[in-house]
Amino acid sequence: MGLLKAGTPLKWTDALSLIDYVKEHGIKQFIIIYNKVKDRTDKELKWGDEIEYLLLEKDTENKRIFLSLHAKQVLDVLMKEEDDYNHQLIPNAPLASWKPEYGRFMLEGTPFFPYEGCISCYLKCEESMKRRRMIAQSTVPKILENIKSPRVTNSVITMSLYPLLGATKKILLNDISTSPYSHIGDILPLSQNEENELLTFNGPISRSPYIPDIITNEHPRFGTLTRNIRLRRGKNVNILVPLFIDEHTDVNVGKRIHHLDENSTYYPNIDELIKQKKEQMMISSSATRLVTDFEHFIHMDAMAFGMGCCCMQSTLLARDIHEARNLYDQLAVLCPIMLALTAATPLARGLLAETDVRWNIVSASVDDRRDDETKHITKSRYDSISLYIGENTQAKQFSDLNVEIDEKSYKTLRESNIDEQLARHIAHYFIRDPLVIFTDCKQIDDNSESVHFENLQSTNWQTVRFKPPPGPNSSIGWRVEFRVMEVQLTDFENAAFTVFIVLLTRAILSFKLNMLMPLSEVDLNMKKAHLRDAVLNQKFKFRVCLDSDPNISMSESDLKKCTRELSIDEIMNGVNEEDKKFIGLIPLVRKYLDQMHCEVKDRIYLERYLSLVSLRASGKLQTNAAFIREFVRSHPQYKKDSVVREEIVYDLIETIEKIGSMEYTPEKLLGGLHLDDAKQI
């Protein structure tokens, strides 16, 4: 979730006068870091992953699933071990590092130390993920044993979202005015009346009739972000997800507040909100333009619906700034493909969606643009990238979107000898306002800290993130973060996709591959990646001549010859037809592994991962989204009306628990590839 600074955040009205100060010093801090470490090199690859977990409570007697708001108690235990190790109170490092996430019902786990680049090191990823799951699952019951009844069990799963959020008032096991939820914690400066309102719907942070603010994490950053996005925007965020239309679907069900409860009512002015959103999206280049293609929607109105989603991210240490900039560009092209391959979000607010992924939900949930700004700032601050940053001709040529930049920041960067492409990238981030400003903001030393730069950097949530060292004196180098993938139900799948991306970057660098194409086409691919069963049904623009020189400008005719409309199967596994030939990304990774002369046992295990990705791309194995959708639609309680009732969710979560623990391993999802004797394709 980004920068988790301790301190007291200013109210939005008090922060307004400091926005220019934070921006000015943020640019200054970047320039200081750049000048200090621009020539830094790191000889060895290091990389890591980040997995987010949902904490749920199961009422086994009444067969209901609720959010568990006990992440803080769990994190207090998990983070103490890390703190003790850092203060040399214990000799052995913990197995994982844990951080809070947006929701009180979420955990974020990463390996305590980054993985290294040796072939056998790739196998440590799944082992680490399994350990993290076990640590979380074993810690939760110990923490909560004194406040639970015999009929309640706890669940820790890797699922992209809680399906019932906003569908019913009954999302918490206890009434929210009673223990253990009556203790608010220091979310942000509030009056006593406002603190009391946290326990109700339409609370002071989100002002959402769908959800109570109490589900927001206690750390002041999260509540402040939520409220300030709403205040800057001048109204609630407006999230529209296309509704899946079945035989008996009430097309207006997605407009109703708590549609699973009796006497549910329509959201105020909902038809006007839909009309406004569609008009605004007509000029957007991003995947959010998707709403213009549909008529019926699932409406949501708060940051919790987006940032309450779990995801999976990978971070790679580059050799130097030049390699980081190249990897940033190459990975940006892959984002739509990997989003579709890892699709895992066919449900939202207790309804089936016509889309399969979370991305647009999160994008709209933090869209702080005012109405007048949507005409010239065409994307949310959570969106696909808008500029390549590589130091080559095609990076500039294919950055073909209309991109707003902060001219003052750009001028300062250029005067400090930052090249045009990188200066535009940073200046584009700085068109946004800092959303959380702390009371001590003028006490930051620009020569040793990067708090103001990170304030803007960490709240521009894009598909790929270019990460400078955290400060001018940091031991950490230039990194790239791949942010788009959906979290999967099993550690095997999460490891497979994470390792695949890292191996693919090795192939890109080893073979000097060039996948650059116009960013307008990448955005169109992102839009297609959202659609139901995109892996099976959509064609994506992709570059097939990967060996062309990026320093030579391409004519329109050359570009047309060099790109094709391909299925994800063809992109991943290759195609050899007369009018289109492409080696495929998986064969390229295998070619890279061939030249690395892996040990047989390591290669066999890595082939399991490649086979999973390959079979998912071909449609022979289901995406998580397809599996979940099929489960819902075949459930006895499903009435062919797009509604995902509480009984269905209970059985779904029970099934997902069993899949996560490998007690149940559906052939259509895993293909037996997780087994020791699995045969690869």
PDB file of N, CA and C in Angstrom, residues 154-159 488-492 650-667 670:
ATOM      1  N   ASN A 154     -11.931 -19.291  12.090  1.00  0.00           N
ATOM      2  CA  ASN A 154     -11.260 -18.224  11.349  1.00  0.00           C
ATOM      3  C   ASN A 154     -10.687 -18.766  10.056  1.00  0.00           C
ATOM      4  N   SER A 155     -10.646 -17.920   9.072  1.00  0.00           N
ATOM      5  CA  SER A 155     -10.182 -18.329   7.754  1.00  0.00           C
ATOM      6  C   SER A 155      -9.180 -17.307   7.229  1.00  0.00           C
ATOM      7  N   VAL A 156      -8.057 -17.790   6.696  1.00  0.00           N
ATOM      8  CA  VAL A 156      -7.062 -16.944   6.037  1.00  0.00           C
ATOM      9  C   VAL A 156      -6.900 -17.468   4.622  1.00  0.00           C
ATOM     10  N   ILE A 157      -7.318 -16.686   3.635  1.00  0.00           N
ATOM     11  CA  ILE A 157      -7.304 -17.165   2.253  1.00  0.00           C
ATOM     12  C   ILE A 157      -6.694 -16.119   1.325  1.00  0.00           C
ATOM     13  N   THR A 158      -6.273 -16.592   0.161  1.00  0.00           N
ATOM     14  CA  THR A 158      -5.790 -15.679  -0.886  1.00  0.00           C
ATOM     15  C   THR A 158      -6.873 -15.585  -1.954  1.00  0.00           C
ATOM     16  N   MET A 159      -7.821 -14.711  -1.700  1.00  0.00           N
ATOM     17  CA  MET A 159      -8.929 -14.436  -2.619  1.00  0.00           C
ATOM     18  C   MET A 159      -8.952 -12.937  -2.872  1.00  0.00           C
ATOM     19  N   GLN A 488      -3.861 -15.555  -6.569  1.00  0.00           N
ATOM     20  CA  GLN A 488      -4.467 -16.838  -6.903  1.00  0.00           C
ATOM     21  C   GLN A 488      -4.858 -17.604  -5.638  1.00  0.00           C
ATOM     22  N   LEU A 489      -5.636 -18.641  -5.810  1.00  0.00           N
ATOM     23  CA  LEU A 489      -6.167 -19.376  -4.666  1.00  0.00           C
ATOM     24  C   LEU A 489      -5.116 -20.221  -3.971  1.00  0.00           C
ATOM     25  N   THR A 490      -4.054 -20.615  -4.691  1.00  0.00           N
ATOM     26  CA  THR A 490      -3.035 -21.504  -4.124  1.00  0.00           C
ATOM     27  C   THR A 490      -1.651 -20.871  -4.205  1.00  0.00           C
ATOM     28  N   ASP A 491      -0.782 -21.327  -3.320  1.00  0.00           N
ATOM     29  CA  ASP A 491       0.608 -20.874  -3.354  1.00  0.00           C
ATOM     30  C   ASP A 491       1.310 -21.386  -4.603  1.00  0.00           C
ATOM     31  N   PHE A 492       0.915 -22.556  -5.081  1.00  0.00           N
ATOM     32  CA  PHE A 492       1.516 -23.098  -6.295  1.00  0.00           C
ATOM     33  C   PHE A 492       1.273 -22.160  -7.478  1.00  0.00           C
ATOM     34  N   TYR A 650     -20.742 -18.935   1.513  1.00  0.00           N
ATOM     35  CA  TYR A 650     -20.230 -19.833   2.558  1.00  0.00           C
ATOM     36  C   TYR A 650     -19.593 -21.076   1.937  1.00  0.00           C
ATOM     37  N   ASP A 651     -20.303 -21.704   1.031  1.00  0.00           N
ATOM     38  CA  ASP A 651     -19.770 -22.913   0.394  1.00  0.00           C
ATOM     39  C   ASP A 651     -18.557 -22.596  -0.478  1.00  0.00           C
ATOM     40  N   LEU A 652     -18.581 -21.439  -1.127  1.00  0.00           N
ATOM     41  CA  LEU A 652     -17.440 -21.034  -1.953  1.00  0.00           C
ATOM     42  C   LEU A 652     -16.189 -20.844  -1.099  1.00  0.00           C
ATOM     43  N   ILE A 653     -16.321 -20.146   0.027  1.00  0.00           N
ATOM     44  CA  ILE A 653     -15.159 -19.907   0.893  1.00  0.00           C
ATOM     45  C   ILE A 653     -14.647 -21.220   1.470  1.00  0.00           C
ATOM     46  N   GLU A 654     -15.544 -22.106   1.854  1.00  0.00           N
ATOM     47  CA  GLU A 654     -15.104 -23.421   2.349  1.00  0.00           C
ATOM     48  C   GLU A 654     -14.298 -24.150   1.284  1.00  0.00           C
ATOM     49  N   THR A 655     -14.759 -24.087   0.055  1.00  0.00           N
ATOM     50  CA  THR A 655     -14.045 -24.735  -1.052  1.00  0.00           C
ATOM     51  C   THR A 655     -12.694 -24.072  -1.285  1.00  0.00           C
ATOM     52  N   ILE A 656     -12.661 -22.750  -1.251  1.00  0.00           N
ATOM     53  CA  ILE A 656     -11.404 -22.020  -1.456  1.00  0.00           C
ATOM     54  C   ILE A 656     -10.406 -22.326  -0.341  1.00  0.00           C
ATOM     55  N   GLU A 657     -10.894 -22.470   0.885  1.00  0.00           N
ATOM     56  CA  GLU A 657     -10.011 -22.873   1.987  1.00  0.00           C
ATOM     57  C   GLU A 657      -9.349 -24.214   1.693  1.00  0.00           C
ATOM     58  N   LYS A 658     -10.139 -25.157   1.242  1.00  0.00           N
ATOM     59  CA  LYS A 658      -9.607 -26.492   0.954  1.00  0.00           C
ATOM     60  C   LYS A 658      -8.625 -26.462  -0.212  1.00  0.00           C
ATOM     61  N   ILE A 659      -8.917 -25.626  -1.194  1.00  0.00           N
ATOM     62  CA  ILE A 659      -7.994 -25.493  -2.328  1.00  0.00           C
ATOM     63  C   ILE A 659      -6.687 -24.852  -1.860  1.00  0.00           C
ATOM     64  N   GLY A 660      -6.789 -23.816  -1.030  1.00  0.00           N
ATOM     65  CA  GLY A 660      -5.595 -23.129  -0.544  1.00  0.00           C
ATOM     66  C   GLY A 660      -4.686 -24.025   0.263  1.00  0.00           C
ATOM     67  N   SER A 661      -5.273 -24.951   1.004  1.00  0.00           N
ATOM     68  CA  SER A 661      -4.480 -25.890   1.809  1.00  0.00           C
ATOM     69  C   SER A 661      -4.124 -27.151   1.034  1.00  0.00           C
ATOM     70  N   MET A 662      -4.534 -27.228  -0.216  1.00  0.00           N
ATOM     71  CA  MET A 662      -4.294 -28.375  -1.102  1.00  0.00           C
ATOM     72  C   MET A 662      -5.010 -29.643  -0.615  1.00  0.00           C
ATOM     73  N   GLU A 663      -6.025 -29.445   0.224  1.00  0.00           N
ATOM     74  CA  GLU A 663      -6.873 -30.574   0.609  1.00  0.00           C
ATOM     75  C   GLU A 663      -7.768 -30.975  -0.562  1.00  0.00           C
ATOM     76  N   TYR A 664      -8.105 -29.993  -1.385  1.00  0.00           N
ATOM     77  CA  TYR A 664      -8.898 -30.218  -2.592  1.00  0.00           C
ATOM     78  C   TYR A 664      -8.164 -29.553  -3.745  1.00  0.00           C
ATOM     79  N   THR A 665      -7.865 -30.312  -4.771  1.00  0.00           N
ATOM     80  CA  THR A 665      -7.062 -29.786  -5.894  1.00  0.00           C
ATOM     81  C   THR A 665      -7.794 -30.062  -7.201  1.00  0.00           C
ATOM     82  N   PRO A 666      -8.721 -29.183  -7.581  1.00  0.00           N
ATOM     83  CA  PRO A 666      -9.521 -29.415  -8.789  1.00  0.00           C
ATOM     84  C   PRO A 666      -8.645 -29.585 -10.029  1.00  0.00           C
ATOM     85  N   GLU A 667      -8.909 -30.631 -10.776  1.00  0.00           N
ATOM     86  CA  GLU A 667      -8.145 -30.908 -11.987  1.00  0.00           C
ATOM     87  C   GLU A 667      -8.281 -29.763 -12.977  1.00  0.00           C
ATOM     88  N   LEU A 670      -5.831 -26.903 -11.531  1.00  0.00           N
ATOM     89  CA  LEU A 670      -4.400 -27.155 -11.334  1.00  0.00           C
ATOM     90  C   LEU A 670      -3.835 -28.225 -12.254  1.00  0.00           C
TER      91      LEU A 670
END
